[in-house]
Coordinates of C-alpha atoms and ligand atoms in Angstrom, one line a residue:
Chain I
X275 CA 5.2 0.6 42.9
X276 CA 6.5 0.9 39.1
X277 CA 4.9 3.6 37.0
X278 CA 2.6 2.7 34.2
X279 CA 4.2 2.2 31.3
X280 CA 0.8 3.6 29.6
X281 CA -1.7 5.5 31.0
X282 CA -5.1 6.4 29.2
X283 CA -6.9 9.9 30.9
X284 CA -10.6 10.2 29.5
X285 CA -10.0 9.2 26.8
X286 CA -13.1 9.8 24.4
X287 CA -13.3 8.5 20.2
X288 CA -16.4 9.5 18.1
X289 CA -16.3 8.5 14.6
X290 CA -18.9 11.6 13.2
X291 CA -21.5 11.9 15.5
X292 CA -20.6 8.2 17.1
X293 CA -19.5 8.5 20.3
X294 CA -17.7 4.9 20.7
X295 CA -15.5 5.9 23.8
X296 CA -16.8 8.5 26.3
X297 CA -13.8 8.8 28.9
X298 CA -11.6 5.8 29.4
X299 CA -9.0 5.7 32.5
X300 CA -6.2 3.5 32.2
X301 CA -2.8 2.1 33.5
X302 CA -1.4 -0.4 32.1
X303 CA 1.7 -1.7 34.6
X304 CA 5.5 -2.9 32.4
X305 CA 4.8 -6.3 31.9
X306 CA 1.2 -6.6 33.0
X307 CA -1.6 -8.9 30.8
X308 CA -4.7 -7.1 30.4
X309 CA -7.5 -8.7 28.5
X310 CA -10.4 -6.1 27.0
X311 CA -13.7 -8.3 26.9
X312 CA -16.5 -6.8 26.1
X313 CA -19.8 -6.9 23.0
X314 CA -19.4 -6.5 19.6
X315 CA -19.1 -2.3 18.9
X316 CA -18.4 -1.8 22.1
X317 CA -14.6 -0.2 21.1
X318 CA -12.5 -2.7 22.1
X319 CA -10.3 -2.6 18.6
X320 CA -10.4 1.6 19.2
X321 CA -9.1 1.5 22.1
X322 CA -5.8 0.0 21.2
X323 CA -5.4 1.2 17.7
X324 CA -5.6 4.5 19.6
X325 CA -2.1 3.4 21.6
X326 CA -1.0 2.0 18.1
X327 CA -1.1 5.6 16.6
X328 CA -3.8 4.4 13.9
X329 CA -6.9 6.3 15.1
X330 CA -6.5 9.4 16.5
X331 CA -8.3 9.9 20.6
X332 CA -11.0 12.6 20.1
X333 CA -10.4 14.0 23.3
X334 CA -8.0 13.0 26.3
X335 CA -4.4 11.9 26.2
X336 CA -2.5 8.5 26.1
X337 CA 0.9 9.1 27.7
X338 CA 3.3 6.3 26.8
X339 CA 6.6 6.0 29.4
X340 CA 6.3 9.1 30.3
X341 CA 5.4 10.5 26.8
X342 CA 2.6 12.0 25.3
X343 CA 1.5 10.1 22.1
X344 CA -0.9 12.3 20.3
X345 CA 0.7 15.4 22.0
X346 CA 3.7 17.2 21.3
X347 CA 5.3 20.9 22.7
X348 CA 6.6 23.6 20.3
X349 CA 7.7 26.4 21.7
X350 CA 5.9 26.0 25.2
X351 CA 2.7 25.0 23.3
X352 CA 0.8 22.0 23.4
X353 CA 0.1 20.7 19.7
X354 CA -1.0 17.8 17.6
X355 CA 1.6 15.5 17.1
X356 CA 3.3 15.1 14.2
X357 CA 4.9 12.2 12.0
X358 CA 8.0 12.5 14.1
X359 CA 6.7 12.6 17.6
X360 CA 4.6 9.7 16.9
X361 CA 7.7 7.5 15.2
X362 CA 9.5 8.6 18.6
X363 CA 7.0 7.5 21.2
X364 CA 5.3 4.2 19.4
X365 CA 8.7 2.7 18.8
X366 CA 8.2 0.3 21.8
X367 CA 4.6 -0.8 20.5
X368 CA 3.9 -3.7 18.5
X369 CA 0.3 -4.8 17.2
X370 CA -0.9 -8.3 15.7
X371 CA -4.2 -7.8 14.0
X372 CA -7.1 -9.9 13.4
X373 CA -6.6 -10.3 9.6
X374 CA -2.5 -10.3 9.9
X375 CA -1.8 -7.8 7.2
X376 CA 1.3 -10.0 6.3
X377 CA 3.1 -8.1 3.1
X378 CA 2.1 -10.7 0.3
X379 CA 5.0 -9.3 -1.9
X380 CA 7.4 -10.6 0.3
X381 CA 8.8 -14.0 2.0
X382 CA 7.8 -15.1 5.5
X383 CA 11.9 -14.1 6.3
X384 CA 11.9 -10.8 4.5
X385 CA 8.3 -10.2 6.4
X386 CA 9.7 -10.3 9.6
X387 CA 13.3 -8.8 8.9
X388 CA 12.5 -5.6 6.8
X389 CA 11.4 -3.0 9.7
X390 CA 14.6 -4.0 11.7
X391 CA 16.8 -3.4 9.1
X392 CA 15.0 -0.2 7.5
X393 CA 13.7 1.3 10.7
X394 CA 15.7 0.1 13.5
X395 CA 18.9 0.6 11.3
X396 CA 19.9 -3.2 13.0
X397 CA 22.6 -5.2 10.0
X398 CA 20.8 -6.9 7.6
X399 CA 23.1 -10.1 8.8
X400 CA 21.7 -9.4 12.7
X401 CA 18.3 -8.8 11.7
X402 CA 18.2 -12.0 9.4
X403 CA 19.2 -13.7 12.3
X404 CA 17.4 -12.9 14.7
X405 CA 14.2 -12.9 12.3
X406 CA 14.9 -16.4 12.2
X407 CA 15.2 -17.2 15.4
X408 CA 12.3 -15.8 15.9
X409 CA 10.6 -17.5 13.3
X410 CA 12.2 -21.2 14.5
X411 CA 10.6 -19.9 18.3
X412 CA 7.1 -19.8 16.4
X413 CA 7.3 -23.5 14.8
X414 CA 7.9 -21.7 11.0
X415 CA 11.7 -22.4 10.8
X416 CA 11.1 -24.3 7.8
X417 CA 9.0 -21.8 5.9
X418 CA 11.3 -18.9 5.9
X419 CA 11.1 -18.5 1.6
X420 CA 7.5 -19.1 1.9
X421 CA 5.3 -16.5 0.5
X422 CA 2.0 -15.5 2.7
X423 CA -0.4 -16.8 0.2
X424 CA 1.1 -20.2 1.1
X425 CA 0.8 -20.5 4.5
X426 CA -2.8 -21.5 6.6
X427 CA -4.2 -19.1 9.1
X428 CA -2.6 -20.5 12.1
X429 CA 0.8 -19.9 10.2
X430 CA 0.5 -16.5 8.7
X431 CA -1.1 -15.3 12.2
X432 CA 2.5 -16.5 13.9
X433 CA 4.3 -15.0 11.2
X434 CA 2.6 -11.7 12.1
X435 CA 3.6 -12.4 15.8
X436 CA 7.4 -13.1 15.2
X437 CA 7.0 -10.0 12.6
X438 CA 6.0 -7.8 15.5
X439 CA 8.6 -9.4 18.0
X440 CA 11.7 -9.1 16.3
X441 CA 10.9 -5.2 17.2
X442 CA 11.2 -5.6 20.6
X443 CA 8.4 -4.1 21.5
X444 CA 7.7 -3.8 25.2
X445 CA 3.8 -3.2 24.7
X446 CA 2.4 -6.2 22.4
X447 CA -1.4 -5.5 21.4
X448 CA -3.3 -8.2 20.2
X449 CA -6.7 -7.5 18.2
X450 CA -9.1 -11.0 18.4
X451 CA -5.7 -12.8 16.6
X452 CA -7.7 -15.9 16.6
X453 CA -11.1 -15.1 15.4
X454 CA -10.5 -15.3 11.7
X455 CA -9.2 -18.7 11.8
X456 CA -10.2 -22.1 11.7
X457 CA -11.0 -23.7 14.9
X458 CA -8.8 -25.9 14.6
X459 CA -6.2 -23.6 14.0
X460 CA -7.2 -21.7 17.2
X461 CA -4.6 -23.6 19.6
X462 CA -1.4 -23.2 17.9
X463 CA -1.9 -19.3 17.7
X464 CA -2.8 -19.4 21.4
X465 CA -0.1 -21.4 22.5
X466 CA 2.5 -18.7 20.9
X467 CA 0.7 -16.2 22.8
X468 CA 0.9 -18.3 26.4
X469 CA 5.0 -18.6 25.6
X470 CA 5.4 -14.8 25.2
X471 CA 2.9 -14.3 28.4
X472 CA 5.2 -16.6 30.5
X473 CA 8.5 -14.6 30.1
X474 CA 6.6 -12.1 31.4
X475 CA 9.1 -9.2 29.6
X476 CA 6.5 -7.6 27.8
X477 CA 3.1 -6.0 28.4
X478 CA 0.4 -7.3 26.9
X479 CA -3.1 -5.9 25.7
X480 CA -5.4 -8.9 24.5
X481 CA -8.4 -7.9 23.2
X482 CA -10.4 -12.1 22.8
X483 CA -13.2 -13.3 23.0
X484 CA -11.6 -16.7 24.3
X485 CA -12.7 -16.2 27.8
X486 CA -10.6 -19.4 29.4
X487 CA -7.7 -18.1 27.4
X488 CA -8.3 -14.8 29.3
X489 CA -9.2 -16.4 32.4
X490 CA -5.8 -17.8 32.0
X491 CA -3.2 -15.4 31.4
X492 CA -4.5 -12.2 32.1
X493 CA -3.7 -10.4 35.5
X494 CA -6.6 -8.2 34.9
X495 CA -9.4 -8.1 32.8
X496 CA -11.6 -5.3 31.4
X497 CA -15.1 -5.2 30.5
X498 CA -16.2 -2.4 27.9
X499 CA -19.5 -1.6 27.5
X500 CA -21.1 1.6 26.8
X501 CA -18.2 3.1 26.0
X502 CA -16.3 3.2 29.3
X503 CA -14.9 0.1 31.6
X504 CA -17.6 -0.7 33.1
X505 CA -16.3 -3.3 35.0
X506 CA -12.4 -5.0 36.0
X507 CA -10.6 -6.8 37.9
X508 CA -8.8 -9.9 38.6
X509 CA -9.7 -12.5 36.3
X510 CA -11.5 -14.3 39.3
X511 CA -13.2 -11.6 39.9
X512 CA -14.7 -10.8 36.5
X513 CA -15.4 -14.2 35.7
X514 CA -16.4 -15.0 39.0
X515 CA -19.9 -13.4 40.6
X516 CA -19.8 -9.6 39.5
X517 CA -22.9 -7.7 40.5
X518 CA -22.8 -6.0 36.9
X519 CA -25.8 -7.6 35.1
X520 CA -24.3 -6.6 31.6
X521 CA -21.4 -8.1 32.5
X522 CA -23.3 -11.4 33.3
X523 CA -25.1 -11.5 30.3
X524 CA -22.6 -10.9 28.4
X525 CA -20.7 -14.1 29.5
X526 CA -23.7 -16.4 29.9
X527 CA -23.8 -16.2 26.0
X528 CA -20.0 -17.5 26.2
X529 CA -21.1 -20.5 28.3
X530 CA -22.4 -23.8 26.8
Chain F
X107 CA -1.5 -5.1 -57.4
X108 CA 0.3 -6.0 -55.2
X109 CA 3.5 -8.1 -56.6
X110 CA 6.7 -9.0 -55.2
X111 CA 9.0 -6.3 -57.2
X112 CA 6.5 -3.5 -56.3
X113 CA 7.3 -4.2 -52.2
X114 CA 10.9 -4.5 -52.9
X115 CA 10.8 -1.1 -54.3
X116 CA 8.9 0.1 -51.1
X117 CA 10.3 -1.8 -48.4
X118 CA 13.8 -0.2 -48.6
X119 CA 11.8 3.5 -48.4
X120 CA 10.0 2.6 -45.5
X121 CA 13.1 1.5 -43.8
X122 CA 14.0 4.9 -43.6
X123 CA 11.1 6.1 -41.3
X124 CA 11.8 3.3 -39.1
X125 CA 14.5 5.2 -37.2
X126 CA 12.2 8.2 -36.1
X127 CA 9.3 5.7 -34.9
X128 CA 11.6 3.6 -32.6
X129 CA 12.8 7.0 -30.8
X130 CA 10.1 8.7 -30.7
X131 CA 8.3 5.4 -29.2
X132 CA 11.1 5.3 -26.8
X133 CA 11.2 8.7 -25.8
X134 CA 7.4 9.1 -25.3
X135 CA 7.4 5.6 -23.3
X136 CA 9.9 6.7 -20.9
X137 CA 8.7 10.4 -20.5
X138 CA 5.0 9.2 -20.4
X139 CA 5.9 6.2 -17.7
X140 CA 7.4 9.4 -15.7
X141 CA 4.8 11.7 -16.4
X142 CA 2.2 9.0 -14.9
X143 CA 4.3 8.3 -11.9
X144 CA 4.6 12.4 -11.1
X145 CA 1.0 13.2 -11.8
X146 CA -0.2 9.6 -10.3
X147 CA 1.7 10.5 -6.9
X148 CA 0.4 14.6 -7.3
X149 CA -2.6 13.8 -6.9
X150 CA -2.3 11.5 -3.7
X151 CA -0.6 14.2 -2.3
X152 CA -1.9 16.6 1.0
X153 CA -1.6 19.9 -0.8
X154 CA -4.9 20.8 -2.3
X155 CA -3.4 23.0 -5.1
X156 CA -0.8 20.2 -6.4
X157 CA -4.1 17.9 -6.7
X158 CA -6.5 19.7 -8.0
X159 CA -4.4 21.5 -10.4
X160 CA -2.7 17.9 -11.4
X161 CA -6.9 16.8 -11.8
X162 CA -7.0 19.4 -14.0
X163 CA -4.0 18.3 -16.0
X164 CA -5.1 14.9 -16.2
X165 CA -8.9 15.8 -17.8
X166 CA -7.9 18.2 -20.3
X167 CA -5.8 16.0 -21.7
X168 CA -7.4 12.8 -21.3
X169 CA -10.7 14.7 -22.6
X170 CA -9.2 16.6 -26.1
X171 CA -7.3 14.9 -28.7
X172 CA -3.9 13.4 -29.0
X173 CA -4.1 15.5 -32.2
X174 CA -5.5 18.5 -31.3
X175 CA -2.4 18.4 -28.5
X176 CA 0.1 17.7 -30.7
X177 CA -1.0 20.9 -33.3
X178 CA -1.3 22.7 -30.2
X179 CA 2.6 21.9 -29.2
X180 CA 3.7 22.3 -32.6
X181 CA 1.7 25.2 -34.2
X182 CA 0.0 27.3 -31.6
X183 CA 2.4 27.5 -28.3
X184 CA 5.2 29.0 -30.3
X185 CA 2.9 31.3 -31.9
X186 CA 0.8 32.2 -28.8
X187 CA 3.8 32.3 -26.1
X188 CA 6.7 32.3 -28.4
X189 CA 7.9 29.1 -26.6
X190 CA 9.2 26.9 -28.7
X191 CA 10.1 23.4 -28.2
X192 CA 12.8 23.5 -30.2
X193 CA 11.8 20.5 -32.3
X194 CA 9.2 18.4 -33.9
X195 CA 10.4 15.8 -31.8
X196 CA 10.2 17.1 -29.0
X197 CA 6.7 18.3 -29.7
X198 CA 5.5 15.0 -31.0
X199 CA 7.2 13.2 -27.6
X200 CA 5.7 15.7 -25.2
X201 CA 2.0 15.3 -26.8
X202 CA 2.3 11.8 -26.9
X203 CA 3.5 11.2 -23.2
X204 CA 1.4 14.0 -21.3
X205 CA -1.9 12.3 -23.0
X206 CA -0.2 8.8 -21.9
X207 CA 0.8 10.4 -19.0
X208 CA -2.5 11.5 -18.0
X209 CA -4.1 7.9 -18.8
X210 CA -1.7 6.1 -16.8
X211 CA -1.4 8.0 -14.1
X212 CA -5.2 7.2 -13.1
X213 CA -3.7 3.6 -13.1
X214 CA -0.7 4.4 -10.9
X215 CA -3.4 6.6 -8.4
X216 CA -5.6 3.9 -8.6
X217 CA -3.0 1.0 -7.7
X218 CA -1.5 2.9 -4.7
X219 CA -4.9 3.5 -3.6
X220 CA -6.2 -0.4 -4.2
X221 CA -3.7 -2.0 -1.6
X222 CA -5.3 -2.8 1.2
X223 CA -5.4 -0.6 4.2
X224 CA -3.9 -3.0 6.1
X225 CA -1.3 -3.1 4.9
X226 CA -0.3 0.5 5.7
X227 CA -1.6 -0.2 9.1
X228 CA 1.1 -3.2 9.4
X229 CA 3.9 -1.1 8.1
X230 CA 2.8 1.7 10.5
X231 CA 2.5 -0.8 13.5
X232 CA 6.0 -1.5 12.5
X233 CA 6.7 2.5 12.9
X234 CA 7.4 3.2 9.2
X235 CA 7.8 6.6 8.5
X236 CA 5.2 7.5 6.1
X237 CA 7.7 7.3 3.3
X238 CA 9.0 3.7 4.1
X239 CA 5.7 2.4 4.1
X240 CA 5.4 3.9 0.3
X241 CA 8.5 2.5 -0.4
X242 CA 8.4 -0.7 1.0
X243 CA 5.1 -2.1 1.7
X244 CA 2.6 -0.5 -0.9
X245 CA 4.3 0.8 -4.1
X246 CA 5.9 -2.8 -4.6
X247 CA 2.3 -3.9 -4.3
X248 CA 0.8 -1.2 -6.3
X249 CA 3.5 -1.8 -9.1
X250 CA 2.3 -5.6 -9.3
X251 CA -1.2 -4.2 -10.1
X252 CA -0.3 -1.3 -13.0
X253 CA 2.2 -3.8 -14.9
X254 CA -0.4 -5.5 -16.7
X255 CA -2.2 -2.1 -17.7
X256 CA 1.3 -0.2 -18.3
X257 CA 2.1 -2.9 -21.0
X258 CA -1.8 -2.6 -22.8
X259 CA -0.4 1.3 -22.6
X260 CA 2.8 0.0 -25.0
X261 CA 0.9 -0.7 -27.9
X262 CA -1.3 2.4 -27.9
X263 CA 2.0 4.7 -27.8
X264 CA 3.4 2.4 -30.4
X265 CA 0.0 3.4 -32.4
X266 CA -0.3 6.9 -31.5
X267 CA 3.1 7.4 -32.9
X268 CA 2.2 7.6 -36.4
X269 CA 0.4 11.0 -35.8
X270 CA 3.8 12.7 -35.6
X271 CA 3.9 12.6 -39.8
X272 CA 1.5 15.0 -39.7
X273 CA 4.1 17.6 -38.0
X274 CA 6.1 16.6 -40.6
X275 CA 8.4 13.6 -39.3
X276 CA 10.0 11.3 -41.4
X277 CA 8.6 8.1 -39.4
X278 CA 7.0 5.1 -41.1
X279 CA 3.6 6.5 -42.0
X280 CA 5.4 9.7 -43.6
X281 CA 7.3 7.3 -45.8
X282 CA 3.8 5.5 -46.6
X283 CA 1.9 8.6 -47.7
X284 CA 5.1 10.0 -50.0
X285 CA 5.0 6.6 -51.4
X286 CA 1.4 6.6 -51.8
X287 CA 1.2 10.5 -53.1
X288 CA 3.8 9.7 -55.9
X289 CA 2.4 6.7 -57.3
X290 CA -1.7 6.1 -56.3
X291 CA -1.9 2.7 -57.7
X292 CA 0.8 1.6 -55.1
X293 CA -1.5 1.9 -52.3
X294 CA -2.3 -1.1 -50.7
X295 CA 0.8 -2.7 -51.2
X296 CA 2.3 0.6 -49.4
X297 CA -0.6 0.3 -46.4
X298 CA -0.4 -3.1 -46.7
X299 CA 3.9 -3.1 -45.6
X300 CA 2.9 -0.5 -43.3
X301 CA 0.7 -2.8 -40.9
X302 CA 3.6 -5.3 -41.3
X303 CA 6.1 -3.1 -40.3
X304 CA 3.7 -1.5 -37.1
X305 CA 3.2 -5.3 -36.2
X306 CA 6.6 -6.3 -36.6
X307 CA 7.0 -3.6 -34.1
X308 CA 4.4 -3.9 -31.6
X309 CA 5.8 -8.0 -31.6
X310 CA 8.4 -7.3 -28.8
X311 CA 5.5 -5.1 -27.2
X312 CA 3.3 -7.8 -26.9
X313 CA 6.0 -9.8 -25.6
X314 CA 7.0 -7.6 -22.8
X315 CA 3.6 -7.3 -21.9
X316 CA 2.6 -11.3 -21.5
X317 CA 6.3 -10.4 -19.5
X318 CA 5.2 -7.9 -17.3
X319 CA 1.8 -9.7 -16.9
X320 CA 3.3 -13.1 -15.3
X321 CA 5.4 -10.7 -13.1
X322 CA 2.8 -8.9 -11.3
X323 CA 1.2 -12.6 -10.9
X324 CA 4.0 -13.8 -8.9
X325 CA 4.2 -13.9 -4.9
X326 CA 1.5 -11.6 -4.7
X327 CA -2.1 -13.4 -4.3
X328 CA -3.8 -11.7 -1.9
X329 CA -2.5 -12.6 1.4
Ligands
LIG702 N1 -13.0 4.1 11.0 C1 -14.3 4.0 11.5 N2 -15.2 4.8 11.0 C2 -16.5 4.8 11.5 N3 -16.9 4.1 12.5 C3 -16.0 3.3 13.1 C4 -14.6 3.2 12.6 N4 -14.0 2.3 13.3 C5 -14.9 1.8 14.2 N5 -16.1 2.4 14.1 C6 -17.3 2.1 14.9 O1 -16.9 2.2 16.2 C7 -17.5 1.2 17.0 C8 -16.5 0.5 17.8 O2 -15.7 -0.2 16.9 P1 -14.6 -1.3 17.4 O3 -14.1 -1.9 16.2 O4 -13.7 -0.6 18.3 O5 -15.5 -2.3 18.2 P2 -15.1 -3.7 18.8 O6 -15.4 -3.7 20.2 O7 -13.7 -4.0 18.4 O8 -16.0 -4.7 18.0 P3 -15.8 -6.2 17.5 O9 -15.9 -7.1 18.7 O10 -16.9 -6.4 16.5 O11 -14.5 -6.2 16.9 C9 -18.3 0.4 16.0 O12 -19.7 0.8 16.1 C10 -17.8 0.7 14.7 O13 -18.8 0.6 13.7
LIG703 MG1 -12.7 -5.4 17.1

């Protein structure tokens, strides 16, 4: 069996004297869909924007292909990581977030082309192309001199996906994409997402509370609660009869 | 009274202090623009001494007199450190743009720090180094923001150049109070031009202000 392409080891977060994670064990397989279910508060966003490099693991390590993320050795000693190390190691992570964070002073094109160009050192004429391929794969081909502020939801939160793709990421991390739109905006973002599952390249972190859409294209699911997984597996297993009680309480309030 | 021959007699002298006011006005606007942007980024930075002693900076001069600082450039530091500026010019364009400096660079702290965190968290996402994400993601932001204030800023340096007669330079005001000291009775026609010429002055200001204004406006609602 392939190694994990990232592997959480108690893993603990406390914001002051909050403890929100208290020891979290992961793998997360190349290419594997993992959805993180689990209450309000319960860390879910923590845990990835822990593998994203925005919040910093209290205690534990997150080793990413091999690499330590928050870790680094100088002269045979193990230290914080700095700016570097962290550039080096999260180059092959990518993050949509709940509220996209598009750059409003730029277009839709210019969005999704500038970190190729200024951080990947890729031609502006290759990134420019590829941006818009990228942005023509999302159903925005004709918006690429759109600003932000003129696009809906459902739009800006596929610009933000194409943005994150054009880096080639290998692990994609998705923070509740949908939950700040419209309902009726809801489908078209999750219909992007079920094209990227299917080529199955990348691996995927989906933290939702759209339980059929993680019924459907997850390969493994995790419940958080308490600060630790308290339960996984299979999504046929998790949505099926688990004996954990939170667990099914926690989804009978999904069910109509 | 004021008559028509009396102001053709005074226009042509206060033509002559015309000269000093545009350059000191243009030196103190670019020196205090760069003196904002320095102490404005100082006192983001992670070194503790470069802050606090920029803080410092900032409330001494935003807290004393533009006066007071420009008699303390001109008269006292030679005297006290005998460090001279070399000029009255110099003395009247360094008081002018570290009090405009200090000012504004509350504005450029308080832009940078205004855009959204997000946005920073995008850009790192994106694995800006943290320099990239100044330079590409939140100073264009933060710039849309300080426009407006910069160009309200214009018109006060415009105003505050006036003071430099009392060092001695030959700008508008200078040429005023001769006039004025010479012949009393001359007096509000001579204040009177004055506050034409200022206006006429602060005009192109004001325009590049409503400019600057309509700039910062564009492509940038919040997202
Ligand atoms: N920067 C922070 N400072 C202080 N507390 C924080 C911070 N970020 C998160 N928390 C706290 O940590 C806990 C977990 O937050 P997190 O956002 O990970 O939960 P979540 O499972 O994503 O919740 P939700 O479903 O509401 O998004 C919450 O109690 C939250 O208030
Ligand atoms: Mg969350």
């Amino acid at each position: 069996m392939a190694n994990p392409i990232v592997k959480y080891e108690n893993v603990h977060k406390s914001f002051g004297e909050v403890k929100v994670l208290k020891g979290i064990d992961l793998d997360l397989m190349p290419a594997e869909k993992v959805a993180v279910i689990g209450p309000s508060g319960s860390g879910k966003t923590t845990i990835i924007r822990m593998l994203m490099t925005l919040e910093q693991p209290t205690l534990g390590s997150i080793v990413v292909d091999g690499k330590n993320l928050w870790q680094m050795e100088k002269n045979d000693q193990l230290m914080d990581a700095n700016e570097k190390h962290l550039r080096q190691v999260r180059g092959d992570i990518g993050m949509v977030f709940q509220h996209f964070n598009l750059f409003p002073h730029l277009t839709i094109l210019e969005n999704c082309m500038t970190a190729p160009i200024h951080v990947q050192k890729e031609s502006k004429a290759s990134a420019k192309n590829r941006s818009i391929e990228m942005l023509e794969k999302v159903g925005l081909g004709d918006k690429l001199e759109n600003y932000p502020s003129q696009l809906s939801g459902g739009q800006k939160q596929r610009v933000a996906m194409a943005r994150a793709l054009v880096m080639r990421p290998k692990i994609m991390l998705f923070d509740e994409v949908t939950s700040a739109l419209d309902p009726e905006l809801v489908e078209e973002v999750l219909t992007v997402i079920r094209g990227i599952a299917n080529e199955g390249k990348m691996a995927m972190v989906l933290v939702t509370h759209e339980m059929e859409f993680a019924q459907d294209i997850a390969d493994r699911v995790l419940f958080l609660d308490g600060g630790v997984i308290a339960e996984q597996g299979s999504p046929d297993e998790v949505f099926g009869n688990s004996e954990n009680e939170r667990l099914q309480s926690f989804l009978h309030r999904f069910r109509r | 009274m004021i008559t028509i021959s009396a102001i053709s007699d005074i226009f042509p002298v206060l033509m002559q202090g015309i000269k000093i006011t545009v350059t000191v006005l243009i030196a103190s606007i670019i020196c205090g623009y760069l003196m904002a942007f320095i102490a404005g980024f100082c006192r983001l930075s992670n070194n503790v001494i470069l802050r606090k002693f920029t803080g410092l900076y900032v409330e001494v001069f935003r807290g004393t007199s533009l006066i007071v600082q420009l008699f303390w450039l001109y008269y006292a530091l030679p005297i006290l450190f005998g460090f001279d500026l070399g000029s009255d010019f110099w003395a009247g364009v360094l008081a002018i743009s570290l009090n405009y400096g200090a000012y504004m660079s509350e504005i450029v702290r308080g832009s940078i720090l205004s855009v959204a965190k997000g946005q920073t968290e995008a850009a790192t996402a994106l694995n800006m180094s943290s320099f990239q994400r100044m330079r590409l993601v939140i100073f264009p932001q933060a710039v849309r923001m300080m426009l407006p204030e910069f160009g309200n800023y214009l018109i006060q340096m415009l105003k505050a150049t006036s003071l430099v007669s009392l060092i001695g330079m030959t700008d508008i005001l200078y040429y005023g109070d001769i006039l004025r000291s010479s012949n009393l009775s001359q007096a509000p026609t001579v204040y009177l031009l004055v506050l034409v010429f200022y206006f006429i002055l602060a005009l192109p200001l004001i325009w590049l202000t409503r400019r600057m204004e309509s700039y910062s406006k564009k492509g940038v609602a919040s997202q």
